[in-house]
Coordinates of N, CA and C in Angstrom, one line a residue:
Chain A
E145 N -7.4 -10.3 14.3 CA -7.1 -9.3 13.3 C -5.7 -9.1 13.0
D146 N -5.3 -9.1 11.8 CA -3.9 -8.9 11.4 C -3.4 -7.6 11.8
K147 N -2.1 -7.5 12.2 CA -1.5 -6.3 12.7 C -0.1 -6.1 12.3
V148 N 0.3 -4.9 11.9 CA 1.6 -4.6 11.4 C 2.0 -3.3 12.1
V149 N 3.1 -3.4 12.9 CA 3.6 -2.2 13.6 C 5.0 -1.8 13.2
Q150 N 5.2 -0.5 12.9 CA 6.5 -0.1 12.4 C 7.1 0.8 13.5
S151 N 8.4 0.8 13.6 CA 9.1 1.7 14.5 C 10.4 2.0 14.0
P152 N 11.0 3.2 14.3 CA 10.2 4.3 15.0 C 9.2 4.9 14.0
L153 N 8.3 5.8 14.5 CA 7.4 6.4 13.6 C 8.0 7.5 12.9
S154 N 9.1 8.1 13.4 CA 9.8 9.2 12.8 C 11.2 9.2 13.2
L155 N 12.1 9.5 12.2 CA 13.5 9.5 12.4 C 14.2 10.6 11.6
V156 N 15.1 11.3 12.3 CA 15.8 12.4 11.7 C 17.3 12.1 11.8
V157 N 18.0 12.1 10.6 CA 19.4 11.8 10.6 C 20.1 12.7 9.7
H158 N 21.5 12.6 9.7 CA 22.3 13.4 8.8 C 22.8 12.5 7.6
E159 N 23.0 13.2 6.5 CA 23.6 12.4 5.4 C 24.8 11.6 5.8
G160 N 24.9 10.4 5.3 CA 26.0 9.5 5.7 C 25.7 8.5 6.8
D161 N 24.7 8.9 7.6 CA 24.3 8.0 8.7 C 23.7 6.7 8.1
T162 N 23.7 5.6 8.9 CA 23.0 4.4 8.6 C 21.8 4.3 9.5
V163 N 20.7 3.9 8.9 CA 19.4 3.8 9.7 C 18.9 2.4 9.5
T164 N 18.1 2.0 10.6 CA 17.5 0.7 10.6 C 16.0 0.9 11.0
L165 N 15.1 0.5 10.1 CA 13.7 0.6 10.3 C 13.1 -0.7 10.6
N166 N 12.2 -0.7 11.6 CA 11.7 -2.0 12.1 C 10.2 -2.2 11.7
C167 N 9.9 -3.5 11.5 CA 8.5 -3.8 11.2 C 8.2 -5.1 11.8
S168 N 7.2 -5.1 12.8 CA 6.8 -6.4 13.4 C 5.4 -6.7 13.0
Y169 N 5.0 -8.0 13.0 CA 3.7 -8.3 12.5 C 3.1 -9.5 13.3
E170 N 1.8 -9.5 13.3 CA 1.0 -10.6 13.7 C -0.1 -10.9 12.6
V171 N 0.2 -11.9 11.9 CA -0.7 -12.2 10.7 C -1.0 -13.6 10.7
T172 N -2.3 -13.9 10.5 CA -2.8 -15.3 10.3 C -2.4 -15.7 8.9
N173 N -1.8 -16.9 8.7 CA -1.5 -17.4 7.4 C -0.5 -16.4 6.7
F174 N 0.6 -16.0 7.3 CA 1.5 -15.2 6.7 C 2.1 -15.8 5.4
R175 N 2.2 -14.9 4.4 CA 2.7 -15.4 3.1 C 4.0 -14.6 2.7
S176 N 3.9 -13.3 2.9 CA 5.1 -12.5 2.5 C 5.0 -11.1 3.2
L177 N 6.2 -10.4 3.2 CA 6.3 -9.1 3.7 C 6.9 -8.2 2.6
L178 N 6.3 -7.0 2.5 CA 6.7 -6.1 1.4 C 7.1 -4.7 2.1
W179 N 8.1 -4.1 1.5 CA 8.5 -2.8 1.8 C 8.3 -1.8 0.6
Y180 N 7.8 -0.6 1.0 CA 7.6 0.4 0.0 C 8.2 1.7 0.5
K181 N 8.5 2.6 -0.5 CA 9.0 3.9 -0.2 C 7.9 4.9 -0.8
Q182 N 7.5 5.9 0.0 CA 6.6 6.8 -0.4 C 7.1 8.2 -0.2
E183 N 7.4 8.9 -1.4 CA 7.7 10.3 -1.3 C 6.5 11.1 -1.4
K184 N 6.5 12.2 -2.1 CA 5.3 13.0 -2.0 C 4.1 12.5 -3.0
K185 N 4.2 11.3 -3.3 CA 3.2 10.7 -4.2 C 2.9 9.3 -3.9
A186 N 2.7 8.5 -4.9 CA 2.3 7.1 -4.6 C 3.5 6.3 -4.1
P187 N 3.2 5.2 -3.4 CA 4.3 4.3 -2.9 C 4.9 3.6 -4.1
T188 N 6.2 3.4 -3.9 CA 7.0 2.5 -4.9 C 7.5 1.3 -4.2
F189 N 7.5 0.2 -4.9 CA 7.9 -1.1 -4.3 C 9.4 -1.1 -4.1
L190 N 9.8 -1.7 -3.0 CA 11.3 -1.9 -2.7 C 11.6 -3.4 -2.7
F191 N 11.0 -4.1 -1.7 CA 11.4 -5.5 -1.6 C 10.1 -6.4 -1.2
M192 N 10.2 -7.6 -1.6 CA 9.3 -8.6 -1.1 C 10.1 -9.7 -0.4
L193 N 9.7 -10.1 0.8 CA 10.5 -11.1 1.5 C 9.5 -12.2 1.9
T194 N 10.0 -13.5 1.6 CA 9.1 -14.6 2.0 C 9.8 -15.6 2.9
S195 N 11.2 -15.6 2.9 CA 11.9 -16.6 3.6 C 12.8 -15.9 4.7
S196 N 12.9 -16.6 5.8 CA 13.7 -16.1 6.9 C 15.2 -16.1 6.6
G197 N 15.9 -15.0 7.0 CA 17.3 -15.1 7.0 C 18.0 -14.8 5.6
I198 N 17.2 -14.6 4.6 CA 17.8 -14.3 3.3 C 17.7 -12.8 3.1
E199 N 18.8 -12.2 2.9 CA 18.9 -10.7 2.8 C 18.6 -10.3 1.3
K200 N 17.7 -9.3 1.2 CA 17.5 -8.8 -0.1 C 18.3 -7.4 -0.2
K201 N 18.9 -7.1 -1.3 CA 19.7 -5.9 -1.4 C 19.4 -5.2 -2.7
S202 N 19.4 -3.9 -2.6 CA 19.3 -3.0 -3.8 C 20.1 -1.7 -3.5
G203 N 21.3 -1.7 -4.0 CA 22.1 -0.5 -3.7 C 22.5 -0.4 -2.2
R204 N 22.1 0.7 -1.7 CA 22.4 1.0 -0.3 C 21.2 0.5 0.7
L205 N 20.2 -0.1 0.1 CA 19.1 -0.6 0.9 C 19.2 -2.1 1.0
S206 N 18.9 -2.6 2.1 CA 18.8 -4.1 2.3 C 17.7 -4.4 3.3
S207 N 17.2 -5.6 3.3 CA 16.1 -6.0 4.2 C 16.2 -7.5 4.4
I208 N 15.7 -7.8 5.6 CA 15.8 -9.2 6.0 C 14.5 -9.5 6.9
L209 N 14.1 -10.8 6.8 CA 12.9 -11.2 7.5 C 13.2 -12.3 8.5
D210 N 12.6 -12.2 9.7 CA 12.7 -13.3 10.7 C 11.3 -13.8 11.0
K211 N 11.0 -15.0 10.5 CA 9.6 -15.5 10.6 C 9.4 -16.1 12.0
K212 N 10.5 -16.4 12.7 CA 10.3 -16.9 14.0 C 9.9 -15.8 15.0
E213 N 10.6 -14.7 15.0 CA 10.4 -13.6 15.8 C 9.4 -12.6 15.3
L214 N 8.9 -12.9 14.0 CA 7.9 -12.1 13.4 C 8.2 -10.6 13.2
F215 N 9.4 -10.4 12.6 CA 9.7 -9.0 12.2 C 10.6 -9.0 11.0
S216 N 10.7 -7.7 10.5 CA 11.6 -7.5 9.4 C 12.3 -6.1 9.7
I217 N 13.5 -6.0 9.1 CA 14.2 -4.7 9.2 C 14.6 -4.3 7.8
L218 N 14.6 -2.9 7.7 CA 15.1 -2.3 6.4 C 16.2 -1.4 6.8
N219 N 17.4 -1.7 6.2 CA 18.6 -0.9 6.5 C 18.9 0.0 5.3
I220 N 19.3 1.2 5.6 CA 19.8 2.1 4.6 C 21.1 2.6 5.1
T221 N 22.1 2.3 4.3 CA 23.5 2.8 4.6 C 23.8 4.1 3.9
A222 N 24.7 4.9 4.4 CA 25.2 6.1 3.8 C 24.0 6.9 3.2
T223 N 23.1 7.3 4.1 CA 21.9 7.9 3.7 C 22.2 9.2 3.0
Q224 N 21.2 9.5 2.0 CA 21.3 10.7 1.3 C 20.0 11.5 1.4
T225 N 19.9 12.8 1.1 CA 18.7 13.5 1.3 C 17.6 12.9 0.4
G226 N 17.9 12.3 -0.7 CA 16.9 11.7 -1.5 C 16.2 10.4 -0.9
D227 N 16.8 10.0 0.2 CA 16.2 8.9 1.0 C 15.0 9.4 1.9
S228 N 14.9 10.7 2.0 CA 13.8 11.2 2.8 C 12.5 10.8 2.3
A229 N 11.7 10.1 3.1 CA 10.4 9.6 2.6 C 9.7 8.9 3.7
V230 N 8.5 8.4 3.4 CA 7.8 7.5 4.4 C 8.1 6.1 3.9
Y231 N 8.5 5.2 4.8 CA 8.8 3.8 4.4 C 7.6 3.0 5.0
L232 N 7.0 2.2 4.2 CA 5.8 1.4 4.6 C 6.2 0.0 4.5
C233 N 5.7 -0.7 5.5 CA 5.8 -2.2 5.5 C 4.4 -2.8 5.4
A234 N 4.3 -3.9 4.7 CA 3.0 -4.5 4.5 C 3.1 -6.0 4.6
T235 N 2.1 -6.7 5.0 CA 2.1 -8.2 5.0 C 1.0 -8.7 4.1
N236 N 1.3 -9.8 3.4 CA 0.3 -10.4 2.6 C -0.1 -11.8 3.2
A237 N -1.4 -12.0 3.4 CA -1.8 -13.2 4.0 C -2.1 -14.2 2.9
G238 N -2.2 -15.5 3.4 CA -2.5 -16.6 2.5 C -3.8 -17.2 2.9
G239 N -4.1 -18.4 2.5 CA -5.3 -19.1 2.8 C -6.5 -18.4 2.3
T240 N -7.6 -18.3 3.1 CA -8.8 -17.6 2.6 C -8.6 -16.1 2.5
S241 N -7.6 -15.6 3.1 CA -7.3 -14.1 3.0 C -6.3 -13.8 1.9
Y242 N -6.0 -14.7 1.1 CA -5.0 -14.5 0.0 C -5.4 -13.3 -0.8
G243 N -4.5 -12.3 -0.9 CA -4.8 -11.1 -1.6 C -4.9 -9.9 -0.6
K244 N -5.1 -10.2 0.7 CA -5.3 -9.2 1.7 C -3.9 -8.6 2.1
L245 N -3.8 -7.3 2.0 CA -2.5 -6.7 2.4 C -2.8 -5.8 3.6
T246 N -2.0 -5.9 4.6 CA -2.1 -5.1 5.8 C -0.8 -4.3 6.0
F247 N -1.0 -2.9 6.0 CA 0.1 -2.0 6.1 C 0.3 -1.5 7.6
G248 N 1.6 -1.2 7.9 CA 1.9 -0.5 9.1 C 1.7 1.0 8.9
Q249 N 1.9 1.7 10.0 CA 1.6 3.2 10.0 C 2.7 3.9 9.2
G250 N 3.8 3.3 9.0 CA 4.9 4.0 8.2 C 5.9 4.6 9.1
T251 N 7.1 4.7 8.7 CA 8.2 5.4 9.4 C 8.6 6.6 8.5
I252 N 8.5 7.8 9.1 CA 8.9 9.0 8.3 C 10.4 9.2 8.5
L253 N 11.2 9.1 7.5 CA 12.6 9.3 7.6 C 13.0 10.7 6.9
T254 N 13.7 11.5 7.7 CA 14.2 12.8 7.2 C 15.7 12.8 7.3
V255 N 16.3 13.0 6.1 CA 17.8 13.1 6.1 C 18.2 14.5 5.8
H256 N 18.9 15.1 6.7 CA 19.4 16.4 6.6 C 20.8 16.4 6.0
P257 N 21.1 17.5 5.1 CA 22.4 17.5 4.5 C 23.5 17.7 5.6
Chain B
E77 N 3.1 3.3 -22.3 CA 3.7 3.3 -21.0 C 2.9 2.6 -20.0
A78 N 3.5 1.7 -19.2 CA 2.8 0.9 -18.2 C 2.3 1.9 -17.1
Q79 N 1.0 1.9 -16.8 CA 0.6 2.8 -15.8 C -0.8 2.4 -15.2
V80 N -1.0 3.0 -14.0 CA -2.3 2.9 -13.4 C -2.9 4.3 -13.4
T81 N -4.1 4.5 -13.9 CA -4.7 5.8 -13.9 C -5.9 5.9 -13.0
Q82 N -6.1 7.0 -12.3 CA -7.2 7.2 -11.5 C -7.9 8.5 -11.9
N83 N -9.2 8.5 -11.8 CA -9.9 9.8 -12.0 C -11.1 9.9 -11.1
P84 N -11.5 11.0 -10.6 CA -10.7 12.3 -10.7 C -9.5 12.3 -9.8
R85 N -8.6 13.2 -9.9 CA -7.4 13.3 -9.0 C -7.8 14.1 -7.7
Y86 N -8.7 15.0 -7.8 CA -9.2 15.7 -6.7 C -10.8 15.8 -6.8
L87 N -11.4 15.7 -5.7 CA -12.9 15.8 -5.7 C -13.4 16.3 -4.4
I88 N -14.2 17.4 -4.4 CA -14.9 17.9 -3.2 C -16.3 17.7 -3.5
T89 N -17.0 17.0 -2.5 CA -18.4 16.7 -2.7 C -19.1 16.9 -1.4
V90 N -20.4 16.6 -1.4 CA -21.2 16.8 -0.2 C -21.7 15.5 0.3
T91 N -22.1 15.4 1.6 CA -22.6 14.2 2.2 C -23.8 13.6 1.4
G92 N -23.7 12.3 1.1 CA -24.9 11.6 0.5 C -24.9 11.6 -1.0
K93 N -24.0 12.3 -1.7 CA -24.1 12.4 -3.1 C -23.2 11.3 -3.7
K94 N -23.8 10.3 -4.3 CA -23.0 9.1 -4.8 C -21.9 9.5 -5.8
L95 N -20.8 8.9 -5.6 CA -19.6 9.2 -6.5 C -18.9 7.9 -6.9
T96 N -18.2 7.9 -8.0 CA -17.3 6.8 -8.4 C -16.0 7.3 -8.7
V97 N -15.0 6.6 -8.2 CA -13.6 6.9 -8.6 C -13.1 5.8 -9.5
T98 N -12.7 6.2 -10.7 CA -12.3 5.1 -11.6 C -10.8 4.8 -11.5
C99 N -10.5 3.5 -11.8 CA -9.1 3.0 -11.8 C -8.9 2.1 -13.0
S100 N -7.9 2.4 -13.8 CA -7.6 1.6 -14.9 C -6.2 1.3 -15.1
Q101 N -5.8 0.0 -15.5 CA -4.4 -0.3 -15.7 C -4.3 -1.0 -17.0
N102 N -3.1 -0.8 -17.6 CA -2.9 -1.2 -19.0 C -1.8 -2.3 -19.1
M103 N -1.6 -3.0 -17.9 CA -0.5 -4.0 -17.9 C -1.1 -5.4 -17.8
N104 N -2.4 -5.6 -18.0 CA -3.0 -6.9 -18.0 C -2.8 -7.6 -16.6
H105 N -2.8 -6.8 -15.6 CA -2.6 -7.4 -14.3 C -3.9 -8.1 -13.8
E106 N -3.7 -9.1 -13.0 CA -4.9 -9.8 -12.5 C -5.3 -9.2 -11.2
Y107 N -4.4 -8.8 -10.4 CA -4.7 -8.3 -9.0 C -4.8 -6.8 -9.0
M108 N -5.9 -6.3 -8.4 CA -6.1 -4.9 -8.2 C -6.6 -4.6 -6.8
S109 N -6.3 -3.4 -6.3 CA -6.7 -3.2 -4.9 C -6.9 -1.7 -4.7
W110 N -7.8 -1.3 -3.8 CA -8.0 0.0 -3.4 C -7.5 0.2 -1.9
Y111 N -6.9 1.4 -1.7 CA -6.4 1.8 -0.3 C -6.9 3.2 0.0
R112 N -7.0 3.4 1.3 CA -7.1 4.8 1.7 C -6.0 5.1 2.6
Q113 N -5.5 6.4 2.6 CA -4.4 6.8 3.4 C -4.8 8.0 4.2
D114 N -4.7 7.8 5.5 CA -5.0 8.9 6.5 C -3.8 9.2 7.4
P115 N -3.6 10.4 7.8 CA -2.4 10.7 8.6 C -2.3 9.8 9.8
G116 N -1.1 9.3 10.0 CA -0.9 8.5 11.2 C -1.4 7.0 11.1
L117 N -2.1 6.7 10.1 CA -2.7 5.4 10.0 C -2.1 4.5 8.8
G118 N -1.2 5.1 8.1 CA -0.7 4.4 7.0 C -1.7 4.1 5.9
L119 N -1.5 3.1 5.1 CA -2.4 2.7 4.1 C -3.3 1.6 4.6
R120 N -4.6 1.7 4.3 CA -5.5 0.6 4.7 C -6.3 0.1 3.5
Q121 N -6.3 -1.2 3.4 CA -6.9 -1.8 2.2 C -8.4 -1.8 2.3
I122 N -9.1 -1.3 1.3 CA -10.5 -1.2 1.3 C -11.1 -2.5 0.6
Y123 N -10.8 -2.8 -0.6 CA -11.2 -3.9 -1.3 C -10.1 -4.4 -2.2
Y124 N -10.1 -5.6 -2.6 CA -9.1 -6.1 -3.6 C -9.8 -7.1 -4.5
S125 N -9.2 -7.3 -5.6 CA -9.8 -8.2 -6.6 C -8.6 -9.1 -7.2
M126 N -8.9 -10.4 -7.2 CA -7.9 -11.4 -7.7 C -8.0 -11.5 -9.2
N127 N -9.2 -11.3 -9.7 CA -9.4 -11.4 -11.2 C -10.8 -10.9 -11.5
V128 N -11.2 -11.0 -12.7 CA -12.5 -10.5 -13.2 C -13.6 -11.2 -12.4
E129 N -14.5 -10.4 -11.9 CA -15.7 -10.9 -11.1 C -15.3 -11.5 -9.8
V130 N -14.1 -11.3 -9.3 CA -13.7 -11.8 -8.0 C -13.2 -10.7 -7.1
T131 N -14.0 -10.3 -6.1 CA -13.6 -9.2 -5.2 C -13.7 -9.7 -3.8
D132 N -12.9 -9.1 -2.9 CA -13.0 -9.4 -1.5 C -12.7 -8.2 -0.7
K133 N -13.2 -8.2 0.6 CA -13.1 -7.1 1.5 C -11.7 -7.0 2.1
G134 N -11.2 -5.8 2.2 CA -9.9 -5.6 2.9 C -10.2 -5.3 4.4
D135 N -9.5 -4.4 5.0 CA -9.7 -4.1 6.4 C -10.7 -3.0 6.6
V136 N -11.0 -2.2 5.7 CA -12.0 -1.1 5.9 C -13.0 -1.0 4.8
P137 N -13.8 -2.0 4.5 CA -14.7 -2.0 3.4 C -16.0 -1.2 3.6
E138 N -16.4 -0.8 4.8 CA -17.7 -0.3 5.1 C -17.8 1.1 4.4
G139 N -19.0 1.2 3.7 CA -19.3 2.4 3.0 C -18.8 2.5 1.6
Y140 N -18.1 1.4 1.1 CA -17.6 1.3 -0.2 C -18.1 0.1 -1.0
K141 N -18.1 0.2 -2.3 CA -18.4 -0.9 -3.2 C -17.4 -0.9 -4.3
V142 N -17.2 -2.1 -4.9 CA -16.3 -2.2 -6.0 C -17.0 -3.1 -7.0
S143 N -16.4 -3.1 -8.2 CA -16.8 -4.1 -9.2 C -15.6 -4.4 -10.1
R144 N -15.6 -5.6 -10.7 CA -14.5 -5.9 -11.6 C -15.1 -6.7 -12.8
K145 N -15.7 -5.9 -13.7 CA -16.3 -6.5 -14.8 C -15.3 -6.7 -16.0
E146 N -14.3 -5.9 -16.0 CA -13.2 -6.1 -17.0 C -11.9 -6.2 -16.2
K147 N -10.9 -6.8 -16.9 CA -9.6 -7.0 -16.2 C -9.0 -5.6 -15.9
R148 N -9.1 -4.7 -16.8 CA -8.3 -3.4 -16.7 C -9.0 -2.4 -15.7
N149 N -10.2 -2.6 -15.4 CA -10.9 -1.5 -14.6 C -11.4 -2.0 -13.3
F150 N -11.3 -1.1 -12.3 CA -11.7 -1.5 -10.9 C -12.2 -0.3 -10.2
P151 N -13.4 0.2 -10.5 CA -13.9 1.4 -9.9 C -14.3 1.2 -8.5
L152 N -14.2 2.3 -7.7 CA -14.5 2.4 -6.3 C -15.8 3.3 -6.2
I153 N -16.8 2.8 -5.6 CA -18.1 3.5 -5.5 C -18.4 3.8 -4.1
L154 N -18.8 5.1 -3.9 CA -19.2 5.5 -2.6 C -20.7 5.9 -2.8
E155 N -21.6 5.0 -2.3 CA -23.0 5.2 -2.5 C -23.6 6.4 -1.8
S156 N -23.1 6.6 -0.6 CA -23.6 7.7 0.2 C -22.4 8.3 1.0
P157 N -21.6 9.0 0.4 CA -20.3 9.5 1.1 C -20.6 10.3 2.4
S158 N -19.7 10.1 3.4 CA -19.8 10.8 4.6 C -18.5 11.5 4.9
P159 N -18.4 12.5 5.8 CA -17.2 13.2 6.0 C -16.0 12.3 6.5
N160 N -16.3 11.2 7.1 CA -15.2 10.3 7.6 C -14.6 9.5 6.4
Q161 N -15.1 9.7 5.2 CA -14.5 9.1 4.1 C -13.6 10.1 3.3
T162 N -13.4 11.3 3.9 CA -12.5 12.2 3.4 C -11.1 11.6 3.6
S163 N -10.3 11.5 2.5 CA -9.1 10.8 2.6 C -8.4 10.8 1.2
L164 N -7.2 10.3 1.2 CA -6.4 10.1 0.0 C -6.5 8.7 -0.4
Y165 N -7.0 8.4 -1.7 CA -7.3 7.1 -2.1 C -6.3 6.7 -3.2
F166 N -5.8 5.4 -3.1 CA -4.9 4.9 -4.1 C -5.4 3.6 -4.6
C167 N -5.3 3.5 -5.9 CA -5.6 2.2 -6.6 C -4.2 1.6 -7.0
A168 N -4.1 0.3 -6.9 CA -2.9 -0.4 -7.3 C -3.1 -1.7 -8.0
S169 N -2.2 -2.1 -8.8 CA -2.3 -3.4 -9.5 C -1.0 -4.1 -9.5
S170 N -1.1 -5.4 -9.6 CA 0.1 -6.3 -9.8 C -0.3 -7.5 -10.6
F171 N 0.7 -8.2 -11.2 CA 0.3 -9.3 -12.0 C -0.2 -10.4 -11.1
L172 N 0.5 -10.7 -10.0 CA 0.0 -11.6 -9.0 C 0.1 -10.9 -7.6
V173 N -0.6 -11.4 -6.6 CA -0.5 -10.9 -5.3 C 0.9 -11.0 -4.8
G174 N 1.4 -9.9 -4.2 CA 2.7 -9.9 -3.6 C 3.8 -9.5 -4.6
D175 N 3.4 -9.5 -5.9 CA 4.4 -9.0 -6.9 C 4.5 -7.5 -6.7
T176 N 5.4 -6.9 -7.4 CA 5.6 -5.4 -7.4 C 4.2 -4.8 -7.7
Q177 N 3.7 -4.0 -6.8 CA 2.5 -3.3 -7.0 C 2.7 -2.0 -7.7
Y178 N 2.0 -1.6 -8.7 CA 2.0 -0.3 -9.3 C 0.9 0.5 -8.8
F179 N 1.2 1.6 -8.2 CA 0.1 2.5 -7.7 C -0.3 3.6 -8.7
G180 N -1.5 3.9 -8.6 CA -2.0 5.1 -9.3 C -1.6 6.4 -8.6
P181 N -1.8 7.5 -9.2 CA -1.4 8.8 -8.6 C -2.1 9.3 -7.4
G182 N -3.2 8.6 -7.1 CA -4.0 9.0 -5.9 C -5.2 9.9 -6.2
T183 N -6.2 9.8 -5.5 CA -7.4 10.7 -5.6 C -7.6 11.3 -4.2
R184 N -7.6 12.6 -4.1 CA -7.8 13.3 -2.8 C -9.3 13.7 -2.8
L185 N -10.0 13.0 -1.9 CA -11.5 13.2 -1.8 C -11.8 14.0 -0.5
T186 N -12.6 15.0 -0.6 CA -13.1 15.7 0.5 C -14.6 15.7 0.5
V187 N -15.2 15.2 1.6 CA -16.7 15.1 1.7 C -17.1 16.1 2.8
L188 N -17.9 17.1 2.4 CA -18.3 18.1 3.3 C -19.7 17.8 4.0

């Protein structure tokens, strides 16, 4: 059974801090890993990662994948209160399970002013 | 405006009464998917569809049915809802698997 585990489950920081969110996975026929941000509504897409060692960046957010050690990290620098959200990691399988997405439990990030 | 719509947004029903949650997208996406979200469990995939007439089970398909007769619609059917299906449900679509997924606004279902 495919498994995605995120850590920490919850994180409280102050504005300006840098945070690192972790996502480890055990997936048969791994194809890609995706990060989403969920505020008080539906998730919004952040990144898709398919290759090891290639950093994806968007403003203060960046993410990298390690396919050998089976994990990904999401970094947020100079955090702002607007970064407060649940961050979800998901893996996409290939082969006969192509199309199947497995999500982690999410990391709840709270940024205080 | 590109969007995924779900109806109803909120539903309270009783055990055993069949219900359908509709999902529609206007982006000509091939891939559509249903998820449920429960506290502490993240999102769990119920069913997904790669294209018209092609559907597959996700991680938690028991008690649910889907159909994909047209590209734009992907309804979720609960033939005999039970209280353990009380949850927040999201429909999502993307052009291809792994592409940016667009999520609907969610349907909060309570089964008494």
